[in-house]
Amino acid sequence: MKFLGQAKNLISEIDIFWDNISRSALVFRTGMNNYLDGKTKRFQSDLKDIRKLESDTDVMRREIKYKLYSHMLIPESRGDVLGLLETTDNVVDSIKKVLLQFDIERPEIPDSMKDEFKELTQLSVNTVDEMVLASRAFFREISIVNDHINKVHYYEHEADKIEEDLKRKSFTSKAIKTLSWKVQLRYFVERLARVSDEAEAVCDRLSVYVIKRSF
Amino acid sequence: MDTILIFLSSGLFLGWSLGANDAANVFGTAVSTKMLKFKWAAIICSIFVILGAVIGGAGASETLGKLGSVNAIAGSFTVALAAGLTVFLMTRVKLPVSTSQAIVGAIIGWNFFSGFKTDISTLTKIVYTWVLCPILAAIFGFVLYKALIIYIRRSKIHMIRIDQYTRIGLIFVGAFGSYSLGANNIANVMGVFVPVSPFKSINIAGFTLSNTSILFFLGALAISLGVFTYSKKVMTTVGSDIFRISPLDAFIVVLSSSLVLFIFASEGLQALLISFGLPSFPLVPVSSSQAVVGAILGIAIGKGGKNINFGIMGKIGMGWVLTPFLSGVITFIMLFFMQNVFMQKVVL
């Protein structure tokens, strides 16, 4: 019966892992809104939160990996599960990096672009949320994974459109006077959109795992 | 006693080769996919093969007796040896072979040599059972697969939980499969020795062990020896060979094929069906490997029927004809030598 207990622990650890990813997406949105609204103190607190979440996620991923192999669980899909957890780790990593970069460089975002920055952030958060739902479904209800993956593709595509729009504005707007400012804005737009790209990369892998595991 | 053991040796060898090869049908995937350690698979398999052989081995053995009752121990030795040789030769040339078909061919060979008439109705019953075996396994495989998938989809069980349940399930169906293998296939190993059994019934703590049960017990020990000494190699290659299936599929395959073997071995089930006025299944030794192939085909059809190699069915069909024929011819020739060169009484 010991091994039933081990399974229970592992299931709850995997669930907590996905909770962490969901929370990271929420912190990302709050952090970006606080930065764009000039609420520096709150932004600093969000940055602290995301650093902790990122490090916790890393520790959890290693723990799950160790347990999967040491208890010889799901032998036929553990490689896929680990691949999924590792690529998901990149999403949190990407969120942490973008917030950290905002803190280091403190780019000035023109008021005319703030709403679109928020929209881009929201779309990236949406992709992460749907990616988490798809991943949770992979463990419990494989038949609905593709529904969530389709939404990830949709949000990522929308994020690409805003990304392109913001980049164009950065280089055409008369309010942004220097080239260094234009380049810096382009860099941050790309950084924000990368979160949705990473989430899509996770889903690309997931769709292959779904085919492999489909009954 | 020494002579008796020498004569029994061919049957024991057949038992050893059955344990070495057919245990993989029961526990192969569980071991090769690392769901279960070989040590535990071998222990469970051995215990339940012995139980199956001693408790439920009589039915299928009786049918073989009806086909042809080999009445001299040297004859039984030759028949079992010829069957073992056929299995060896067919395996060497990589043709699908079943001990059940080899022993039936060998008994018919003995009938020809001795001049006894082969009971055609029994032979027809046996042959139709061989055809029915993979078909029935495929039906079980298909139905069980569909039922299990519907259950898993509805209950939304976590992947890790499914893994746990499969692991436990593989142990239970493995034990059941070993029991069925012992009950159904002990007839192949020791069936031809039943009419000439040299043992006497013994009483142990109020339980009477008949001479046939002692014979079956020895045969089952030989199967267990085959499991422990050689089946690990076969089991570890099963996963990477033709049966590239998931542990969940393996659970269904073992359950389906074990059910088929059980149906064709259980006197209790036969009596129950008859008491309800239902058509019963004949008690005939069938091929566990063919049952496994049938079950896999059933699952493959359940998965949509893509990439099914129907050529394998042709190979099974060829085995139904080629194995008994070859075995019969070898038995005839060996009996001739045994009688005329080694001066042994092969027919009373």
Coordinates of N, CA, C and O in Angstrom, one line a residue, chain B residues 244-329:
Chain B
R244 N 4.8 -4.4 -29.1 CA 5.1 -3.0 -28.6 C 3.8 -2.4 -28.2 O 3.2 -1.6 -28.9
I245 N 3.4 -2.7 -27.0 CA 2.1 -2.2 -26.5 C 2.3 -1.6 -25.1 O 3.3 -1.9 -24.4
S246 N 1.4 -0.8 -24.8 CA 1.5 -0.1 -23.5 C 1.1 -1.1 -22.3 O 0.4 -2.1 -22.6
P247 N 1.5 -0.7 -21.1 CA 1.1 -1.6 -20.0 C -0.4 -1.8 -19.9 O -0.9 -2.9 -19.5
L248 N -1.2 -0.8 -20.2 CA -2.6 -0.9 -20.1 C -3.1 -1.9 -21.2 O -4.0 -2.7 -20.9
D249 N -2.6 -1.8 -22.4 CA -2.9 -2.8 -23.4 C -2.5 -4.2 -23.0 O -3.2 -5.2 -23.2
A250 N -1.3 -4.3 -22.3 CA -0.8 -5.6 -21.9 C -1.8 -6.2 -20.9 O -2.0 -7.4 -20.9
F251 N -2.4 -5.3 -20.0 CA -3.3 -5.8 -19.0 C -4.5 -6.5 -19.8 O -4.9 -7.6 -19.4
I252 N -5.0 -5.8 -20.8 CA -6.1 -6.4 -21.6 C -5.7 -7.6 -22.3 O -6.5 -8.6 -22.3
V253 N -4.5 -7.6 -22.9 CA -4.1 -8.8 -23.6 C -4.0 -10.0 -22.7 O -4.5 -11.1 -23.1
V254 N -3.4 -9.8 -21.6 CA -3.2 -10.9 -20.7 C -4.6 -11.4 -20.1 O -4.8 -12.6 -20.1
L255 N -5.4 -10.5 -19.8 CA -6.8 -10.8 -19.3 C -7.5 -11.6 -20.4 O -8.1 -12.7 -20.1
S256 N -7.5 -11.1 -21.6 CA -8.3 -11.7 -22.7 C -7.8 -13.1 -23.0 O -8.5 -14.1 -23.1
S257 N -6.4 -13.2 -23.1 CA -5.9 -14.5 -23.5 C -6.1 -15.5 -22.3 O -6.3 -16.7 -22.5
S258 N -6.0 -15.0 -21.1 CA -6.1 -15.9 -19.9 C -7.6 -16.4 -19.9 O -7.8 -17.6 -19.5
L259 N -8.5 -15.5 -20.2 CA -9.9 -15.9 -20.2 C -10.2 -17.0 -21.2 O -10.9 -18.0 -20.9
V260 N -9.6 -16.9 -22.4 CA -9.7 -17.9 -23.4 C -9.1 -19.3 -22.9 O -9.8 -20.3 -23.0
L261 N -7.9 -19.2 -22.4 CA -7.3 -20.4 -21.9 C -8.1 -21.1 -20.7 O -8.3 -22.3 -20.7
F262 N -8.7 -20.2 -19.9 CA -9.5 -20.7 -18.8 C -10.8 -21.4 -19.3 O -11.1 -22.4 -18.8
I263 N -11.4 -20.7 -20.3 CA -12.7 -21.2 -20.8 C -12.4 -22.6 -21.4 O -13.3 -23.5 -21.2
F264 N -11.3 -22.8 -22.1 CA -11.0 -24.1 -22.7 C -10.3 -25.1 -21.7 O -9.8 -26.1 -22.1
A265 N -10.3 -24.7 -20.4 CA -9.7 -25.7 -19.4 C -10.6 -26.0 -18.2 O -10.5 -27.0 -17.6
S266 N -11.6 -25.1 -18.0 CA -12.3 -25.2 -16.7 C -13.5 -26.1 -16.8 O -14.5 -25.9 -17.5
E267 N -13.4 -27.2 -16.0 CA -14.5 -28.2 -16.0 C -15.7 -27.5 -15.2 O -16.8 -27.8 -15.5
G268 N -15.3 -26.7 -14.2 CA -16.4 -26.0 -13.4 C -17.3 -25.1 -14.3 O -18.5 -25.2 -14.2
L269 N -16.6 -24.4 -15.2 CA -17.3 -23.4 -16.1 C -18.2 -24.3 -17.0 O -19.3 -23.9 -17.3
Q270 N -17.6 -25.3 -17.5 CA -18.3 -26.2 -18.5 C -19.6 -26.7 -17.8 O -20.7 -26.7 -18.4
A271 N -19.4 -27.2 -16.6 CA -20.6 -27.8 -15.9 C -21.6 -26.7 -15.6 O -22.8 -26.9 -15.8
L272 N -21.2 -25.5 -15.3 CA -22.1 -24.4 -15.0 C -22.9 -24.0 -16.3 O -24.1 -23.9 -16.2
L273 N -22.2 -23.9 -17.4 CA -22.9 -23.6 -18.6 C -23.9 -24.7 -19.0 O -25.0 -24.3 -19.4
I274 N -23.5 -25.9 -18.8 CA -24.4 -27.0 -19.2 C -25.6 -27.0 -18.2 O -26.8 -27.1 -18.7
S275 N -25.4 -26.7 -16.9 CA -26.5 -26.6 -16.0 C -27.5 -25.6 -16.3 O -28.7 -25.6 -16.0
F276 N -27.1 -24.5 -17.0 CA -28.0 -23.4 -17.4 C -28.5 -23.7 -18.8 O -29.2 -22.8 -19.4
G277 N -28.2 -24.8 -19.4 CA -28.7 -25.2 -20.7 C -28.0 -24.4 -21.8 O -28.5 -24.3 -22.9
L278 N -26.8 -23.8 -21.5 CA -26.1 -23.1 -22.5 C -25.1 -23.9 -23.2 O -24.6 -24.9 -22.7
P279 N -24.7 -23.5 -24.4 CA -23.7 -24.3 -25.1 C -22.3 -24.2 -24.4 O -22.0 -23.0 -24.0
S280 N -21.6 -25.2 -24.2 CA -20.4 -25.2 -23.4 C -19.2 -25.2 -24.4 O -19.3 -25.5 -25.5
F281 N -18.0 -24.9 -23.8 CA -16.8 -24.9 -24.6 C -16.1 -26.2 -24.4 O -16.0 -26.7 -23.2
P282 N -15.5 -26.8 -25.4 CA -14.8 -28.1 -25.2 C -13.5 -27.8 -24.4 O -12.9 -26.7 -24.5
L283 N -13.1 -28.8 -23.7 CA -11.8 -28.6 -22.9 C -10.7 -29.1 -23.7 O -10.5 -30.3 -23.8
V284 N -10.0 -28.2 -24.3 CA -8.9 -28.5 -25.3 C -7.7 -27.7 -25.0 O -7.8 -26.5 -24.8
P285 N -6.5 -28.3 -25.0 CA -5.3 -27.4 -24.9 C -5.1 -26.5 -26.1 O -5.2 -27.0 -27.2
V286 N -5.0 -25.2 -25.9 CA -4.9 -24.2 -27.0 C -3.6 -23.5 -26.8 O -2.9 -23.6 -25.8
S287 N -3.2 -22.7 -27.9 CA -2.0 -22.0 -27.8 C -2.1 -20.7 -27.2 O -2.9 -19.8 -27.6
S288 N -1.3 -20.4 -26.1 CA -1.4 -19.1 -25.4 C -0.8 -18.0 -26.3 O -1.3 -16.9 -26.3
S289 N 0.2 -18.4 -27.1 CA 0.7 -17.4 -28.0 C -0.3 -16.9 -29.0 O -0.4 -15.7 -29.3
Q290 N -1.1 -17.8 -29.6 CA -2.1 -17.5 -30.6 C -3.2 -16.7 -29.9 O -3.8 -15.8 -30.5
A291 N -3.5 -17.0 -28.6 CA -4.5 -16.2 -27.9 C -4.0 -14.8 -27.7 O -4.8 -13.8 -27.9
V292 N -2.7 -14.7 -27.4 CA -2.1 -13.3 -27.3 C -2.2 -12.5 -28.6 O -2.6 -11.4 -28.6
V293 N -1.9 -13.2 -29.7 CA -1.9 -12.5 -31.0 C -3.3 -12.1 -31.3 O -3.6 -10.9 -31.7
G294 N -4.3 -13.0 -31.0 CA -5.7 -12.6 -31.2 C -6.1 -11.4 -30.4 O -6.8 -10.5 -30.9
A295 N -5.7 -11.4 -29.1 CA -6.1 -10.3 -28.2 C -5.5 -9.0 -28.7 O -6.2 -7.9 -28.7
I296 N -4.3 -9.0 -29.2 CA -3.6 -7.8 -29.7 C -4.4 -7.3 -30.9 O -4.6 -6.1 -31.1
L297 N -4.8 -8.2 -31.8 CA -5.5 -7.9 -33.0 C -6.9 -7.2 -32.6 O -7.3 -6.2 -33.1
G298 N -7.5 -7.8 -31.5 CA -8.8 -7.2 -31.0 C -8.6 -5.8 -30.6 O -9.4 -4.9 -30.9
I299 N -7.5 -5.5 -29.9 CA -7.2 -4.2 -29.4 C -6.9 -3.2 -30.6 O -7.4 -2.1 -30.6
A300 N -6.1 -3.8 -31.5 CA -5.8 -3.0 -32.7 C -7.0 -2.6 -33.5 O -7.2 -1.4 -33.9
I301 N -8.0 -3.5 -33.6 CA -9.3 -3.1 -34.2 C -10.0 -2.1 -33.4 O -10.5 -1.1 -34.0
G302 N -10.0 -2.3 -32.1 CA -10.6 -1.3 -31.2 C -10.0 0.1 -31.3 O -10.7 1.1 -31.1
K303 N -8.7 0.2 -31.7 CA -8.0 1.5 -31.9 C -8.2 2.1 -33.2 O -7.6 3.1 -33.6
G304 N -9.0 1.4 -34.0 CA -9.3 2.0 -35.4 C -8.9 1.1 -36.5 O -9.1 1.4 -37.7
G305 N -8.1 0.1 -36.2 CA -7.8 -0.9 -37.2 C -6.7 -0.5 -38.1 O -6.5 -1.1 -39.2
K306 N -5.9 0.5 -37.7 CA -4.8 1.0 -38.6 C -3.6 0.1 -38.4 O -3.3 -0.3 -37.3
N307 N -2.8 0.0 -39.5 CA -1.5 -0.8 -39.4 C -1.6 -2.2 -38.8 O -0.7 -2.6 -38.1
I308 N -2.7 -2.9 -39.1 CA -2.8 -4.3 -38.6 C -2.1 -5.2 -39.7 O -2.4 -5.1 -40.9
N309 N -1.2 -6.0 -39.1 CA -0.6 -6.9 -40.0 C -1.4 -8.2 -40.1 O -1.2 -9.1 -39.3
F310 N -2.3 -8.3 -41.1 CA -3.1 -9.5 -41.2 C -2.4 -10.7 -41.6 O -2.8 -11.8 -41.5
G311 N -1.1 -10.5 -42.1 CA -0.3 -11.6 -42.5 C 0.0 -12.5 -41.4 O 0.1 -13.7 -41.6
I312 N -0.1 -12.0 -40.2 CA 0.2 -12.9 -39.0 C -0.9 -13.9 -38.8 O -0.6 -15.0 -38.4
M313 N -2.1 -13.6 -39.3 CA -3.2 -14.5 -39.2 C -2.9 -15.7 -40.2 O -3.2 -16.9 -39.9
G314 N -2.4 -15.4 -41.3 CA -2.0 -16.4 -42.3 C -1.0 -17.3 -41.7 O -1.0 -18.5 -41.9
K315 N 0.0 -16.7 -41.0 CA 1.1 -17.5 -40.3 C 0.5 -18.5 -39.3 O 0.9 -19.6 -39.2
I316 N -0.5 -18.0 -38.5 CA -1.1 -18.8 -37.5 C -1.8 -20.0 -38.2 O -1.7 -21.1 -37.8
G317 N -2.6 -19.7 -39.3 CA -3.3 -20.7 -40.1 C -2.3 -21.8 -40.6 O -2.6 -23.0 -40.5
M318 N -1.1 -21.3 -41.0 CA -0.1 -22.2 -41.5 C 0.4 -23.1 -40.4 O 0.6 -24.3 -40.6
G319 N 0.5 -22.6 -39.2 CA 0.9 -23.3 -38.0 C -0.1 -24.4 -37.7 O 0.3 -25.5 -37.3
W320 N -1.4 -24.1 -37.9 CA -2.5 -25.1 -37.6 C -2.3 -26.4 -38.4 O -2.6 -27.5 -38.0
V321 N -1.8 -26.2 -39.7 CA -1.6 -27.3 -40.6 C -0.2 -28.0 -40.5 O -0.1 -29.2 -40.3
L322 N 0.8 -27.1 -40.6 CA 2.2 -27.6 -40.6 C 2.6 -28.3 -39.4 O 3.2 -29.3 -39.4
T323 N 2.3 -27.7 -38.2 CA 2.8 -28.2 -36.9 C 2.3 -29.6 -36.7 O 3.2 -30.5 -36.5
P324 N 1.0 -29.9 -36.7 CA 0.6 -31.3 -36.5 C 1.1 -32.3 -37.5 O 1.5 -33.4 -37.1
F325 N 1.2 -31.8 -38.7 CA 1.6 -32.7 -39.8 C 3.1 -33.1 -39.6 O 3.4 -34.3 -39.5
L326 N 3.9 -32.1 -39.3 CA 5.4 -32.4 -39.1 C 5.5 -33.2 -37.8 O 6.3 -34.2 -37.8
S327 N 4.8 -32.9 -36.8 CA 4.9 -33.6 -35.5 C 4.5 -35.1 -35.7 O 5.1 -36.0 -35.2
G328 N 3.4 -35.3 -36.5 CA 2.9 -36.6 -36.7 C 4.0 -37.5 -37.5 O 4.2 -38.6 -37.1
V329 N 4.6 -36.9 -38.5 CA 5.6 -37.6 -39.3 C 6.8 -37.9 -38.4 O 7.3 -39.1 -38.4

